[in-house]
Every structure is written in C-alpha cells, then in structure tokens.
Short mmCIF file of C-alpha atoms in Angstrom, two decimals:
data_model
loop_
_atom_site.label_atom_id
_atom_site.label_comp_id
_atom_site.label_asym_id
_atom_site.label_seq_id
_atom_site.Cartn_x
_atom_site.Cartn_y
_atom_site.Cartn_z
CA UNK A 1 6.21 87.33 0.50
CA UNK A 2 5.99 90.26 2.86
CA UNK A 3 9.46 91.45 3.83
CA UNK A 4 12.79 90.06 2.68
CA UNK A 5 14.40 86.67 3.11
CA UNK A 6 17.99 85.99 4.14
CA UNK A 7 19.87 82.72 4.76
CA UNK A 8 21.01 82.08 8.30
CA UNK A 9 24.29 80.35 7.44
CA UNK A 10 26.45 80.25 10.51
CA UNK A 11 25.23 83.60 11.83
CA UNK A 12 24.25 83.60 15.50
CA UNK A 13 21.73 86.35 16.04
CA UNK A 14 21.70 86.12 19.80
CA UNK A 15 23.26 88.58 22.24
CA UNK A 16 23.68 92.33 21.99
CA UNK A 17 23.41 93.58 18.43
CA UNK A 18 26.27 95.59 16.95
CA UNK A 19 25.54 98.44 14.56
CA UNK A 20 26.46 96.25 11.60
CA UNK A 21 24.16 93.49 12.77
CA UNK A 22 21.40 96.01 13.26
CA UNK A 23 21.74 97.23 9.68
CA UNK A 24 21.76 93.66 8.41
CA UNK A 25 18.64 92.72 10.30
CA UNK A 26 16.82 95.80 9.06
CA UNK A 27 17.03 94.39 5.52
CA UNK A 28 14.62 91.68 6.62
CA UNK A 29 11.68 94.09 6.79
CA UNK A 30 10.82 97.70 7.39
CA UNK A 31 10.71 97.90 11.16
CA UNK A 32 10.85 101.00 13.34
CA UNK A 33 12.15 100.21 16.80
CA UNK A 34 9.23 102.07 18.32
CA UNK A 35 6.60 100.64 15.95
CA UNK A 36 4.02 98.08 16.99
CA UNK A 37 3.26 94.86 15.09
CA UNK A 38 1.04 91.81 15.44
CA UNK A 39 2.97 90.69 18.51
CA UNK A 40 3.27 94.15 20.09
CA UNK A 41 6.31 96.31 20.73
CA UNK A 42 9.48 95.30 18.91
CA UNK A 43 11.91 93.16 20.90
CA UNK A 44 14.84 95.16 22.29
CA UNK A 45 12.80 98.34 22.70
CA UNK A 46 13.63 100.12 25.95
CA UNK A 47 10.63 101.22 28.01
CA UNK A 48 11.75 104.21 30.09
CA UNK A 49 9.91 105.60 33.10
CA UNK A 50 10.80 108.40 35.53
CA UNK A 51 8.62 109.56 38.43
CA UNK A 52 8.46 113.05 39.90
CA UNK A 53 7.80 114.51 43.28
CA UNK A 54 6.87 118.15 43.76
CA UNK A 55 6.29 120.34 46.76
CA UNK A 56 6.14 123.97 47.76
CA UNK A 57 9.49 125.16 49.02
CA UNK A 58 10.48 128.43 50.69
CA UNK A 59 11.35 129.90 47.32
CA UNK A 60 8.52 128.34 45.31
CA UNK A 61 7.63 124.95 43.79
CA UNK A 62 10.31 122.24 43.86
CA UNK A 63 10.33 119.23 41.49
CA UNK A 64 12.47 116.18 42.10
CA UNK A 65 12.94 113.36 39.57
CA UNK A 66 13.28 109.75 40.60
CA UNK A 67 15.81 107.43 39.08
CA UNK A 68 14.84 106.19 35.59
CA UNK A 69 13.66 102.59 35.36
CA UNK A 70 14.50 100.90 32.04
CA UNK A 71 12.81 97.70 30.94
CA UNK A 72 13.92 96.07 27.69
CA UNK A 73 11.11 94.29 25.83
CA UNK A 74 11.79 90.57 25.45
CA UNK A 75 11.41 88.72 22.17
CA UNK A 76 8.16 86.81 21.75
CA UNK A 77 8.60 83.67 19.63
CA UNK A 78 5.57 83.02 17.43
CA UNK A 79 4.94 81.71 13.92
CA UNK A 80 1.99 80.79 11.70
CA UNK A 81 1.93 78.59 8.62
CA UNK A 82 -0.95 78.67 6.13
CA UNK A 83 -1.66 76.74 2.96
CA UNK A 84 -1.75 79.05 -0.07
CA UNK A 85 -3.57 76.49 -2.23
CA UNK A 86 -7.26 77.33 -2.86
CA UNK A 87 -8.38 73.72 -2.34
CA UNK A 88 -7.49 70.15 -3.25
CA UNK A 89 -4.93 70.00 -6.06
CA UNK A 90 -6.06 67.69 -8.86
CA UNK A 91 -3.32 65.32 -10.01
CA UNK A 92 -2.90 62.07 -11.92
CA UNK A 93 -1.37 58.93 -10.44
CA UNK A 94 2.32 58.67 -11.29
CA UNK A 95 2.77 62.43 -11.69
CA UNK A 96 6.13 63.78 -10.47
CA UNK A 97 7.24 67.02 -8.79
CA UNK A 98 3.76 68.18 -7.95
CA UNK A 99 3.65 71.48 -6.05
CA UNK A 100 1.96 72.49 -2.82
CA UNK A 101 2.31 76.10 -1.63
CA UNK A 102 2.44 77.62 1.86
CA UNK A 103 3.09 80.94 3.57
CA UNK A 104 5.19 81.15 6.73
CA UNK A 105 4.72 84.33 8.80
CA UNK A 106 6.74 85.53 11.78
CA UNK A 107 4.04 86.67 14.21
CA UNK A 108 6.59 87.35 16.93
CA UNK A 109 8.10 90.74 17.74
CA UNK A 110 11.73 90.02 16.84
CA UNK A 111 13.77 88.94 13.87
CA UNK A 112 13.71 85.15 13.89
CA UNK A 113 15.03 82.22 11.88
CA UNK A 114 12.87 79.16 11.26
CA UNK A 115 13.54 75.51 10.48
CA UNK A 116 11.21 74.04 7.85
CA UNK A 117 10.09 70.41 7.64
CA UNK A 118 7.88 68.56 5.14
CA UNK A 119 5.72 65.64 6.30
CA UNK A 120 4.14 63.50 3.57
CA UNK A 121 3.30 60.54 5.82
CA UNK A 122 0.30 61.99 7.64
CA UNK A 123 -2.21 59.52 9.02
CA UNK A 124 -5.81 59.47 7.90
CA UNK A 125 -5.30 60.16 4.21
CA UNK A 126 -5.45 57.64 1.35
CA UNK A 127 -1.87 57.62 0.11
CA UNK A 128 1.52 59.22 0.74
CA UNK A 129 3.56 61.23 -1.72
CA UNK A 130 7.32 60.67 -1.96
CA UNK A 131 10.62 62.43 -2.71
CA UNK A 132 9.55 65.66 -1.00
CA UNK A 133 11.81 68.68 -1.59
CA UNK A 134 11.26 72.13 -0.04
CA UNK A 135 11.89 75.30 -2.06
CA UNK A 136 11.95 78.96 -1.02
CA UNK A 137 10.22 81.51 -3.26
CA UNK A 138 13.31 83.37 -4.41
CA UNK A 139 11.58 85.82 -6.74
CA UNK A 140 8.67 86.43 -4.36
CA UNK A 141 5.94 85.82 -6.97
CA UNK A 142 4.03 83.07 -5.16
CA UNK A 143 4.48 80.64 -8.07
CA UNK A 144 7.07 77.86 -8.21
CA UNK A 145 9.66 78.66 -10.89
CA UNK A 146 12.07 75.81 -11.75
CA UNK A 147 15.65 77.01 -11.92
CA UNK A 148 14.78 80.23 -10.10
CA UNK A 149 13.47 79.27 -6.67
CA UNK A 150 15.98 77.96 -4.16
CA UNK A 151 16.15 74.48 -2.65
CA UNK A 152 15.90 74.72 1.13
CA UNK A 153 18.71 73.17 3.15
CA UNK A 154 18.14 73.08 6.95
CA UNK A 155 20.86 74.91 8.83
CA UNK A 156 22.17 76.51 5.65
CA UNK A 157 19.47 78.86 4.37
CA UNK A 158 16.82 78.82 7.08
CA UNK A 159 14.54 81.80 6.37
CA UNK A 160 15.07 84.77 8.68
CA UNK A 161 11.96 86.90 9.00
CA UNK A 162 11.33 90.31 10.53
CA UNK A 163 8.22 90.76 12.67
CA UNK A 164 5.09 90.35 10.51
CA UNK A 165 7.19 89.32 7.49
CA UNK A 166 6.31 86.22 5.45
CA UNK A 167 7.95 83.87 2.99
CA UNK A 168 6.31 81.62 0.40
CA UNK A 169 7.42 78.00 0.58
CA UNK A 170 6.86 75.19 -1.91
CA UNK A 171 6.96 71.43 -1.40
CA UNK A 172 7.49 69.31 -4.50
CA UNK A 173 6.65 65.61 -4.24
CA UNK A 174 5.74 62.62 -6.41
CA UNK A 175 2.37 60.88 -6.72
CA UNK A 176 2.52 57.04 -6.56
CA UNK A 177 1.31 55.10 -9.58
CA UNK A 178 -0.83 53.02 -7.21
CA UNK A 179 -3.04 56.00 -6.26
CA UNK A 180 -6.55 55.67 -7.65
CA UNK A 181 -9.34 58.01 -8.64
CA UNK A 182 -10.84 59.96 -5.74
CA UNK A 183 -8.00 59.31 -3.27
CA UNK A 184 -6.44 62.18 -1.29
CA UNK A 185 -2.97 62.78 0.14
CA UNK A 186 -2.00 65.28 2.85
CA UNK A 187 1.30 67.19 2.67
CA UNK A 188 2.22 69.22 5.75
CA UNK A 189 4.77 72.00 6.18
CA UNK A 190 5.95 72.95 9.66
CA UNK A 191 8.06 75.91 10.75
CA UNK A 192 9.81 76.05 14.13
CA UNK A 193 11.66 79.02 15.63
CA UNK A 194 15.38 78.22 15.83
CA UNK A 195 15.78 80.14 19.10
CA UNK A 196 13.39 77.73 20.79
CA UNK A 197 9.86 76.41 20.96
CA UNK A 198 7.59 74.56 23.36
CA UNK A 199 5.03 75.44 25.99
CA UNK A 200 3.89 79.08 25.81
CA UNK A 201 5.75 81.11 28.42
CA UNK A 202 8.95 79.09 28.18
CA UNK A 203 11.87 81.51 28.44
CA UNK A 204 15.33 81.39 26.89
CA UNK A 205 17.54 83.73 28.93
CA UNK A 206 19.49 86.35 27.00
CA UNK A 207 18.58 84.91 23.58
CA UNK A 208 16.11 87.55 22.42
CA UNK A 209 16.73 90.47 20.08
CA UNK A 210 18.36 93.40 21.86
CA UNK A 211 19.85 91.23 24.59
CA UNK A 212 16.64 90.41 26.41
CA UNK A 213 15.10 87.01 26.91
CA UNK A 214 13.20 85.06 24.23
CA UNK A 215 9.79 83.85 25.37
CA UNK A 216 7.64 81.27 23.58
CA UNK A 217 4.32 82.78 22.50
CA UNK A 218 0.83 81.34 22.09
CA UNK A 219 1.70 79.33 18.97
CA UNK A 220 4.44 77.47 20.78
CA UNK A 221 6.83 78.96 18.16
CA UNK A 222 5.85 75.95 16.07
CA UNK A 223 3.35 76.30 13.23
CA UNK A 224 2.10 73.87 10.61
CA UNK A 225 -0.42 73.70 7.78
CA UNK A 226 -1.44 71.12 5.20
CA UNK A 227 -2.31 71.05 1.51
CA UNK A 228 -4.03 68.12 -0.21
CA UNK A 229 -3.69 66.30 -3.50
CA UNK A 230 -6.76 64.68 -5.07
CA UNK A 231 -6.49 62.02 -7.74
CA UNK A 232 -8.82 62.97 -10.57
CA UNK A 233 -8.29 60.23 -13.12
CA UNK A 234 -10.31 59.47 -16.23
CA UNK A 235 -10.44 56.52 -18.63
CA UNK A 236 -12.12 55.98 -21.97
CA UNK A 237 -13.90 52.88 -23.27
CA UNK A 238 -14.53 52.74 -27.02
CA UNK A 239 -17.29 50.46 -28.35
CA UNK A 240 -17.84 49.97 -32.08
CA UNK A 241 -20.95 48.55 -33.74
CA UNK A 242 -22.19 48.25 -37.33
CA UNK A 243 -25.55 48.27 -39.07
CA UNK A 244 -26.00 46.99 -42.65
CA UNK A 245 -28.62 48.27 -45.09
CA UNK A 246 -28.71 46.61 -48.50
CA UNK A 247 -30.10 48.07 -51.70
CA UNK A 248 -33.02 45.65 -51.64
CA UNK A 249 -34.47 46.99 -48.42
CA UNK A 250 -32.88 44.30 -46.27
CA UNK A 251 -29.77 44.03 -44.07
CA UNK A 252 -27.58 41.64 -46.04
CA UNK A 253 -23.90 42.54 -46.44
CA UNK A 254 -23.84 42.19 -50.22
CA UNK A 255 -21.83 44.32 -52.68
CA UNK A 256 -23.47 47.72 -52.89
CA UNK A 257 -24.83 47.54 -49.35
CA UNK A 258 -24.15 50.40 -46.92
CA UNK A 259 -22.46 49.80 -43.55
CA UNK A 260 -23.07 52.44 -40.88
CA UNK A 261 -20.40 52.25 -38.17
CA UNK A 262 -21.10 53.69 -34.73
CA UNK A 263 -18.31 54.53 -32.26
CA UNK A 264 -19.31 55.30 -28.66
CA UNK A 265 -16.58 56.76 -26.40
CA UNK A 266 -17.51 56.56 -22.70
CA UNK A 267 -15.34 58.55 -20.27
CA UNK A 268 -15.33 57.48 -16.63
CA UNK A 269 -13.66 58.81 -13.50
CA UNK A 270 -13.66 62.18 -11.76
CA UNK A 271 -11.06 63.79 -14.04
CA UNK A 272 -10.99 64.74 -17.72
CA UNK A 273 -9.29 63.39 -20.81
CA UNK A 274 -7.40 66.05 -22.71
CA UNK A 275 -7.06 66.14 -26.49
CA UNK A 276 -9.17 63.01 -27.01
CA UNK A 277 -9.10 61.91 -30.65
CA UNK A 278 -10.99 59.05 -32.31
CA UNK A 279 -9.73 57.53 -35.58
CA UNK A 280 -10.96 54.60 -37.66
CA UNK A 281 -9.46 53.08 -40.80
CA UNK A 282 -11.75 52.49 -43.76
CA UNK A 283 -12.00 48.69 -44.12
CA UNK A 284 -10.56 46.91 -47.15
CA UNK A 285 -13.14 46.13 -49.85
CA UNK A 286 -15.25 49.11 -48.90
CA UNK A 287 -15.48 52.72 -50.09
CA UNK A 288 -16.00 55.61 -47.70
CA UNK A 289 -19.22 57.60 -48.19
CA UNK A 290 -18.18 61.22 -48.55
CA UNK A 291 -19.34 63.70 -45.85
CA UNK A 292 -20.93 60.91 -43.79
CA UNK A 293 -19.22 61.60 -40.46
CA UNK A 294 -21.49 62.70 -37.59
CA UNK A 295 -20.79 63.65 -33.99
CA UNK A 296 -23.71 63.50 -31.57
CA UNK A 297 -25.97 63.40 -34.61
CA UNK A 298 -24.54 66.56 -36.19
CA UNK A 299 -22.90 66.34 -39.62
CA UNK A 300 -19.15 66.97 -39.88
CA UNK A 301 -17.17 67.79 -43.01
CA UNK A 302 -14.35 65.69 -44.43
CA UNK A 303 -11.93 68.60 -44.67
CA UNK A 304 -9.32 69.00 -41.92
CA UNK A 305 -8.88 72.66 -42.86
CA UNK A 306 -12.17 73.85 -41.44
CA UNK A 307 -13.31 74.51 -37.90
CA UNK A 308 -15.32 71.37 -37.20
CA UNK A 309 -14.00 68.26 -35.44
CA UNK A 310 -14.15 65.78 -38.32
CA UNK A 311 -11.84 64.89 -41.19
CA UNK A 312 -11.15 62.18 -43.79
CA UNK A 313 -7.67 61.81 -45.27
CA UNK A 314 -8.40 59.17 -47.87
CA UNK A 315 -7.78 56.17 -45.65
CA UNK A 316 -9.26 56.95 -42.23
CA UNK A 317 -11.80 59.17 -40.54
CA UNK A 318 -10.80 61.24 -37.51
CA UNK A 319 -12.79 63.19 -34.94
CA UNK A 320 -11.13 65.52 -32.41
CA UNK A 321 -13.16 65.61 -29.20
CA UNK A 322 -10.95 68.01 -27.21
CA UNK A 323 -11.21 67.80 -23.41
CA UNK A 324 -13.97 65.49 -22.21
CA UNK A 325 -14.78 65.15 -18.48
CA UNK A 326 -15.61 61.88 -16.79
CA UNK A 327 -19.23 60.86 -16.83
CA UNK A 328 -19.85 61.85 -20.45
CA UNK A 329 -20.08 59.99 -23.75
CA UNK A 330 -19.42 60.95 -27.35
CA UNK A 331 -21.08 59.13 -30.29
CA UNK A 332 -19.59 59.15 -33.79
CA UNK A 333 -20.98 57.55 -36.97
CA UNK A 334 -19.79 57.21 -40.57
CA UNK A 335 -20.70 55.10 -43.59
CA UNK A 336 -18.99 52.93 -46.19
CA UNK A 337 -20.27 50.97 -49.16
CA UNK A 338 -19.25 47.36 -49.76
CA UNK A 339 -17.36 47.13 -53.08
#
C-alpha cells in the first residue's frame, strides 16, 4: 500500500478544513500543497495572479499592480482498481475462504474516501463463489493475514486515501462443491468515491478539499477490477493385475509359484495430487519376496529409513509417490510366493 489508511467513521471531510483536520489528512500520505500528482495540482491549492501596468511618468517609470485574482483548485474525483493476482488462482471444489487480491488507488487530486463492494455473481463465468468478505490490508504487506487484516464494514472503515495513495484489499469467498475441473469464476471488486461519482464533469458544489467543488474525473470516480478462480482438480484410478509363474515353467498358481502384482495409478484432471501414497497388503497364504518392489521399472528397497520411495513393514508394501500432476501414470510391481 502506498500511503496510509484511515477509517472514515462519522467524519465529514467536506467544507473548509481546520488546522486539526489538515494535520489529520496529512497522515494519509506525504502531500505538499504545491506538489503535483497523477491528477495534477492538489485540491485546495490557491492559484494567485496579479497583473502590472507600467509607464514613464514625469519623475521616471511608474508600475501599478492590478487586483490579485485567486482561483482555488477544485477536487478531481478519480479512482482505479487493479487485480494484484498474477493470473487465475488454482483452487479445488469445496475450498473455503479463498483469497483474491486487489489494489485501490486514488488517482484524484484530493483526499477521498471510497466505498468497496464485492461482486461474485458476474455473468459469463462458469460458477459463482459465495460468502464473500472484504478485508483491508492492515499491515501493508500485500498478503492476507488471518487475525491481522481488518474486515471491511461499509460506512464504518471506508478507506481514506491521499492523492496517488493505494490500499491493498482482499476478498475471501468459498468455492462450491459442484464446481468441476477447468471451470472459472470471476470475483470483482469495485471502489466508488463517497463524495460522488457519475458522468465525468459532474460537479458537487462546495464538497471538494479546501472548500472548492468536487468534479468527477475520467474514471467516473468508480473503478473496478476482477480476479479469477480456476478449478484444477485431479483424481486417481488404481488398477491391479497379477501374473503367475510356476516353478515348472508354466503359469499355474501352485504352492511355490511366484505372483507378480502390478499396480497402475492413473492421475486425471488439470490439477495435481499431493502426497500420493500406494499401499498393498501381502495376501494370506503367501510370502513377500524381499526387495521385489519396483517403481517405473526401477528397484526400490524395503527399508523405510532410506531415501527411496518404497518400504515393506512385514505385512504390506508402500510406495510414496509425492505430488503427481494430472495426465501422468505411476506403475508399481512386487512379488510374493504362494505358500
């Protein structure tokens, strides 16, 4: 956030500013009354102009000043809202309190308060999020911090921004369980100047900083931006097969024959499965063949104390596959001997 953030409360900022009000407003950002910003000269600045006439008199040159014309710069009401998310936010269906991030910037030339609104029911997307709650970035780090950042309450803590100052805003909302892989949802934040908004050029008499008028700028004093959620789900299908090799060169399941089990895990969807583990109990009436586990054709050890993915604990084999993205398969084999 550029600049500081203050709640509006019941403060009315309109009218001539007292010295105390001036000091309070200055905490919103470092603003020199003669400095220029994105919207031009600061509202309330007096533009002074005096003309002169000169002529040659009997005793030498004579200079006469005109009266001084003073024009107080009106407040220009402008705001921009931008998504601070780098792209679609990957989420799972049913996820709760998912965060979208925005930056609201006062591009006007006066200190202004803004009303914030979240819209999760935009047309043209695939699903709508629910239970939207707006938070203000209290610690100014650009990251939502539960228990630290402040819930926004319209009319109570509307952000007041100095010219060119910004505030980070978060919207937390829930993803419906009905959302499916590849679907997108739009979440929009809008910010509207409390003094007024509408058609550019619309004037609000006497309501600008410094006692001048407030005039709606090119943004209509109403800005909005959207972030998007993208469902990236993944599922796993596990298929098991067995091949028998007997000690006579055939494939009869007789005592002493070897069974080779194959487990094929197929991951589908556009997301990834995290911490995917495959386990298989050693069947009754069989004996596990030591060090027979393979993953993608590579031998794994039975020990769970080493770095590879396989282990055998005396009753089951286990293979830790880690994070596996959709569209991939993992093949595991191991052997037992029929007792």
